Coordinates of C-alpha atoms in Angstrom, one line a residue:
A1 CA 16.4 -12.5 -11.6
S2 CA 14.8 -11.5 -15.0
Y3 CA 17.6 -9.1 -15.7
E4 CA 20.3 -11.6 -14.9
V5 CA 18.8 -14.0 -17.4
L6 CA 18.7 -11.4 -20.1
Q7 CA 21.8 -9.4 -19.0
E8 CA 24.2 -10.6 -21.8
E9 CA 21.6 -9.9 -24.5
L10 CA 20.6 -6.5 -23.0
Q11 CA 24.2 -5.4 -22.7
A12 CA 24.9 -6.3 -26.3
M13 CA 22.0 -3.9 -27.2
G14 CA 23.5 -1.2 -25.0
C15 CA 20.7 -1.4 -22.4
S16 CA 21.7 -0.8 -18.8
Y17 CA 20.0 -2.0 -15.7
Q18 CA 18.2 1.3 -15.4
D19 CA 17.0 1.0 -19.0
F20 CA 15.7 -2.5 -18.1
L21 CA 13.8 -1.2 -15.1
A22 CA 12.3 1.7 -17.1
A23 CA 11.1 -0.7 -19.8
V24 CA 9.6 -3.1 -17.2
Q25 CA 7.7 -0.3 -15.6
V26 CA 6.3 1.0 -18.9
L27 CA 5.1 -2.5 -19.7
H28 CA 3.8 -3.2 -16.1
S29 CA 1.9 0.1 -16.0
R30 CA 0.0 -0.9 -19.1
C31 CA -0.7 -4.6 -18.2
F32 CA -4.1 -6.0 -17.2
F33 CA -4.3 -8.4 -14.3
Q34 CA -6.5 -11.5 -14.6
P35 CA -7.3 -12.9 -11.1
E36 CA -8.3 -16.3 -12.3
T37 CA -4.8 -17.1 -13.7
S38 CA -2.8 -14.5 -11.7
C39 CA -1.3 -13.4 -15.0
H40 CA -0.3 -9.9 -16.1
M41 CA -1.3 -9.5 -19.8
A42 CA -0.3 -6.8 -22.3
V43 CA -3.3 -5.9 -24.5
P44 CA -2.2 -3.4 -27.2
G45 CA -4.9 -0.9 -28.2
I46 CA -7.1 -1.3 -25.2
D47 CA -4.2 -0.2 -22.9
M48 CA -4.4 3.3 -24.6
A49 CA -7.6 4.0 -22.6
N50 CA -7.1 6.4 -19.7
H51 CA -8.5 6.0 -16.2
S52 CA -11.6 7.7 -15.0
A53 CA -13.6 7.4 -11.8
T54 CA -16.7 7.7 -14.0
P55 CA -15.6 5.7 -17.1
N56 CA -17.7 5.5 -20.3
A57 CA -16.4 2.0 -21.2
Q58 CA -15.2 -1.2 -19.6
V59 CA -12.9 -4.0 -20.4
A60 CA -14.4 -7.5 -20.5
V61 CA -12.8 -10.9 -21.0
Q62 CA -14.8 -13.1 -23.3
H63 CA -14.3 -16.8 -22.7
S64 CA -16.6 -17.8 -25.6
P65 CA -14.7 -16.4 -28.5
H66 CA -17.4 -17.1 -31.2
A67 CA -19.6 -14.6 -29.4
V68 CA -17.0 -11.8 -29.7
Q69 CA -18.1 -8.9 -32.0
G70 CA -16.2 -9.0 -35.2
I71 CA -15.7 -12.7 -35.4
A72 CA -17.6 -12.9 -38.7
A73 CA -15.2 -10.4 -40.2
I74 CA -12.3 -12.5 -39.2
E75 CA -13.8 -15.6 -40.7
E76 CA -13.7 -13.9 -44.1
V77 CA -9.9 -13.9 -44.1
C78 CA -9.0 -17.2 -42.5
D79 CA -10.0 -20.8 -42.4
P80 CA -12.9 -21.2 -40.0
S81 CA -11.6 -24.6 -38.7
T82 CA -8.2 -22.9 -37.9
L83 CA -10.0 -20.0 -36.2
Q84 CA -12.1 -22.3 -34.1
R85 CA -9.1 -24.3 -32.9
E86 CA -7.2 -21.1 -32.0
C87 CA -10.2 -19.5 -30.3
E88 CA -10.7 -22.6 -28.1
E89 CA -7.2 -22.0 -26.7
Q90 CA -7.6 -18.3 -26.0
S91 CA -9.9 -15.9 -24.4
Q92 CA -10.7 -12.6 -26.0
F93 CA -10.5 -9.1 -24.7
Q94 CA -13.3 -6.6 -25.4
L95 CA -13.6 -2.9 -25.0
V96 CA -17.3 -2.3 -24.4
A97 CA -19.1 1.0 -24.3
G98 CA -21.2 1.9 -21.3
H99 CA -25.0 2.1 -21.3
Q100 CA -24.9 5.8 -22.2
G101 CA -22.8 5.1 -25.2
I102 CA -19.8 7.2 -26.4
R103 CA -20.3 10.3 -28.6
K104 CA -18.1 10.9 -31.6
G105 CA -14.9 12.6 -30.6
E106 CA -15.3 11.7 -26.9
E107 CA -12.4 10.2 -25.1
V108 CA -12.8 6.5 -24.3
T109 CA -12.1 5.9 -20.6
I110 CA -12.0 2.8 -18.3
S111 CA -11.6 2.3 -14.6
Y112 CA -8.1 1.0 -13.5
G113 CA -9.7 0.1 -10.1
S114 CA -12.3 1.7 -7.9
M115 CA -11.0 0.5 -4.5
W116 CA -7.3 1.6 -4.7
P117 CA -5.7 4.4 -2.7
D118 CA -3.4 7.0 -4.3
A119 CA -0.3 5.0 -3.5
A120 CA -1.4 2.1 -5.6
F121 CA -2.1 4.3 -8.6
L122 CA 1.3 6.0 -8.3
L123 CA 3.1 2.7 -7.9
L124 CA 1.4 0.7 -10.6
F125 CA 0.5 3.4 -13.2
G126 CA 2.7 6.4 -12.4
F127 CA -0.1 9.0 -11.8
L128 CA -2.5 10.2 -9.2
P129 CA -6.3 10.1 -10.0
E130 CA -7.9 13.4 -10.4
G131 CA -10.0 14.9 -7.7
D132 CA -10.6 13.5 -4.2
N133 CA -10.0 9.7 -4.0
P134 CA -12.5 8.3 -1.5
Q135 CA -10.3 5.2 -1.1
N136 CA -7.2 7.2 -0.2
N137 CA -5.3 6.3 3.0
C138 CA -2.1 6.8 4.8
Q139 CA 0.1 4.0 6.1
L140 CA 1.0 4.4 9.7
F141 CA 2.8 1.1 10.4
L142 CA 4.9 -0.9 8.0
D143 CA 4.2 -4.1 9.9
V144 CA 3.5 -5.6 13.3
P145 CA 7.1 -5.1 14.6
D146 CA 6.8 -1.4 13.7
M147 CA 3.6 -1.1 15.6
V148 CA 5.1 -3.0 18.6
A149 CA 8.0 -0.6 18.7
C150 CA 5.7 2.4 18.7
Y151 CA 3.5 0.8 21.4
T152 CA 6.3 -0.1 23.8
S153 CA 7.9 3.3 23.4
L154 CA 4.7 4.9 24.6
Q155 CA 4.0 2.3 27.3
Q156 CA 7.3 2.7 29.1
Q157 CA 7.4 5.7 31.4
A158 CA 10.8 4.7 32.8
S159 CA 13.8 5.3 30.6
L160 CA 15.2 2.1 29.0
Q161 CA 18.5 1.8 27.3
L162 CA 18.4 1.1 23.6
S163 CA 19.5 -2.5 24.0
E164 CA 16.8 -3.1 26.6
Q165 CA 14.2 -1.5 24.4
N166 CA 15.2 -3.6 21.5
M167 CA 15.1 -6.8 23.5
L168 CA 11.7 -5.9 24.8
N169 CA 10.4 -5.3 21.3
K170 CA 11.9 -8.6 20.2
E171 CA 10.2 -10.6 23.0
V172 CA 6.8 -8.9 22.4
C173 CA 7.1 -9.6 18.6
E174 CA 7.9 -13.2 19.3
C175 CA 4.9 -13.5 21.6
V176 CA 2.6 -11.9 19.0
K177 CA 3.9 -14.2 16.2
S178 CA 3.2 -17.3 18.3
S179 CA -0.2 -16.0 19.5
W180 CA -1.6 -14.7 16.2
E181 CA -1.2 -16.7 13.0
D182 CA -2.0 -13.7 10.8
A183 CA 0.8 -11.5 12.3
E184 CA 3.4 -12.3 9.6
G185 CA 1.2 -11.2 6.8
C186 CA -0.2 -8.1 8.6
R187 CA 1.5 -5.3 6.7
G188 CA 0.8 -1.8 5.5
L189 CA -1.5 -0.9 8.4
F190 CA -3.3 2.4 7.5
I191 CA -5.8 5.1 8.4
T192 CA -8.2 7.0 6.3
K193 CA -9.6 10.5 6.8
H194 CA -12.4 9.2 9.0
G195 CA -11.5 5.6 9.9
V196 CA -8.9 3.0 10.5
D197 CA -7.7 -0.3 8.9
G198 CA -9.9 -3.1 10.2
R199 CA -6.8 -5.0 11.2
L200 CA -5.5 -2.3 13.6
P201 CA -7.9 -3.1 16.5
V202 CA -7.0 -6.8 16.3
A203 CA -3.3 -6.2 16.1
F204 CA -3.5 -3.7 19.0
Q205 CA -5.3 -6.2 21.3
V206 CA -2.7 -8.9 20.6
I207 CA 0.2 -6.6 21.1
E208 CA -1.3 -5.3 24.4
D209 CA -1.9 -8.8 25.7
C210 CA 1.6 -9.9 24.7
F211 CA 3.2 -6.8 26.3
R212 CA 1.4 -7.6 29.6
C213 CA 2.6 -11.2 29.4
V214 CA 6.2 -10.3 28.6
A215 CA 6.5 -7.3 31.0
C216 CA 5.2 -9.3 33.9
Q217 CA 7.4 -12.3 33.5
P218 CA 10.0 -12.5 36.3
S219 CA 12.5 -14.0 33.9
S220 CA 12.0 -11.1 31.4
S221 CA 15.4 -9.7 30.5
Q222 CA 14.1 -6.1 31.1
G223 CA 12.5 -6.6 34.5
I224 CA 10.0 -4.0 33.4
K225 CA 8.2 -2.2 36.2
S226 CA 6.7 1.2 36.8
K227 CA 8.7 3.8 38.7
E228 CA 6.6 3.2 41.8
A229 CA 7.1 -0.5 41.6
S230 CA 10.8 -0.3 41.1
T231 CA 11.3 1.7 44.3
S232 CA 8.8 0.0 46.5
S233 CA 9.6 -3.4 48.1
S234 CA 6.0 -4.1 48.7
S235 CA 5.0 -3.7 45.1
S236 CA 5.6 -7.2 43.9
S237 CA 2.3 -8.1 42.4
S238 CA 1.7 -8.3 38.6
V239 CA -0.1 -5.0 38.6
G240 CA 3.2 -3.3 39.3
C241 CA 4.7 -4.8 36.1
I242 CA 2.7 -2.4 33.9
N243 CA 2.8 1.3 33.9
D244 CA -0.2 3.0 35.5
A245 CA -0.8 5.1 32.4
Q246 CA -2.1 2.6 29.8
V247 CA -1.8 3.2 26.1
S248 CA -5.1 3.1 24.1
L249 CA -5.5 2.4 20.4
P250 CA -6.7 6.0 19.7
A251 CA -3.7 7.4 21.6
L252 CA -1.3 5.2 19.7
L253 CA -2.8 6.1 16.3
Q254 CA -2.8 9.8 17.1
H255 CA 0.8 9.7 18.3
R256 CA 2.0 8.0 15.1
A257 CA -0.2 10.1 12.8
A258 CA 1.2 13.3 14.4
Q259 CA 4.7 11.9 13.9
R260 CA 4.1 11.2 10.3
L261 CA 2.5 14.6 9.7
R262 CA 5.5 16.4 11.2
A263 CA 7.9 14.4 9.1
L264 CA 6.0 15.1 5.9
D265 CA 5.7 18.8 6.8
D266 CA 9.4 19.0 7.3
L267 CA 10.1 17.3 4.0
E268 CA 7.6 19.6 2.3
R269 CA 9.3 22.7 3.6
S270 CA 12.7 21.4 2.5
E271 CA 11.4 20.6 -1.0
L272 CA 9.8 24.0 -1.3
Q273 CA 13.2 25.6 -0.5
K274 CA 14.9 23.5 -3.1
A275 CA 12.2 24.3 -5.7
E276 CA 13.0 28.0 -5.3
R277 CA 16.5 27.4 -6.5
T278 CA 16.1 24.6 -9.1
A279 CA 13.5 23.6 -11.6
T280 CA 11.0 21.0 -10.5
S281 CA 10.8 17.8 -12.6
Q282 CA 7.6 16.1 -13.4
G283 CA 8.5 13.2 -11.0
K284 CA 9.2 15.6 -8.1
A285 CA 6.0 17.5 -8.8
M286 CA 4.1 14.2 -8.6
A287 CA 5.9 13.2 -5.4
R288 CA 4.9 16.6 -3.8
A289 CA 1.3 16.1 -4.9
F290 CA 1.2 12.7 -3.3
R291 CA 2.9 14.0 -0.2
R292 CA 0.3 16.7 0.2
R293 CA -2.6 14.2 -0.2
Q294 CA -1.0 12.1 2.5
M295 CA -0.8 15.1 4.8
D296 CA -4.5 15.9 4.1
V297 CA -5.5 12.3 5.2
L298 CA -3.4 12.7 8.4
Q299 CA -4.8 16.2 9.2
C300 CA -8.4 15.0 8.6
F301 CA -7.9 11.9 10.8
L302 CA -6.4 13.9 13.7
K303 CA -9.1 16.6 13.5
A304 CA -11.8 13.9 13.6
A305 CA -10.0 12.0 16.4
Q306 CA -9.7 15.2 18.6
S307 CA -13.3 16.4 18.0

């Protein structure tokens, strides 16, 4: 929408849509976010400070401008009454040294965020933090429908046609949506090296309950039954509606984690073959580094789950 508003002016300057996206990303990667106002703000000068997990400085927003260091110096070059009026309308940014101070010649660093995984750093700032990021994770499920599809594919022993599988997934998703008010906003479900997203057990329980409900309904379009139930005329109870082999949350997570690991490993092998023939750009090198970190999370999770 922003490009459409500026399109005529940008084209007159010879700027393409790709140029516009690149400029927006450069600006966005240097912006500060203020939660109180939900605003992204460009702060020239302070935005030159690099990220560090152990920063020697921090950014502070001063809402009492007259307490800001250097205010007296500003008063020397402008009318104090004007200064007061302008300061009352604006907050001030400060770059404050840490308790240990900063030695002459030492780089000034700040924290871009201490609770973010690698994906957030790569998306917002275009780099990966140095060393092992304790907050790193790997997304297993895009959203609840993605988790439902994985669950039902494991749950069903009998072979279903694609149309039947899709209908089953749709009915379970509708049940989940009506049963759980947070289902719509439950996205980016992840695992870490040694744990899982706290939303995963909740989502799994709702999905399991809804699957039981949908699969055991006589009016269900699938008529889902276990192999034994479908061949036995005496197996008409609700127990026969569900496969004997139930899917547990650990089994579901390990199944999807193994899938993700195989896909990333295949991609890594393919990229290595290409790298032998062509030069690797900085962007591709960053993508490979990110992919390897994702594989590390998956491998550690699977090892911990199987031990």
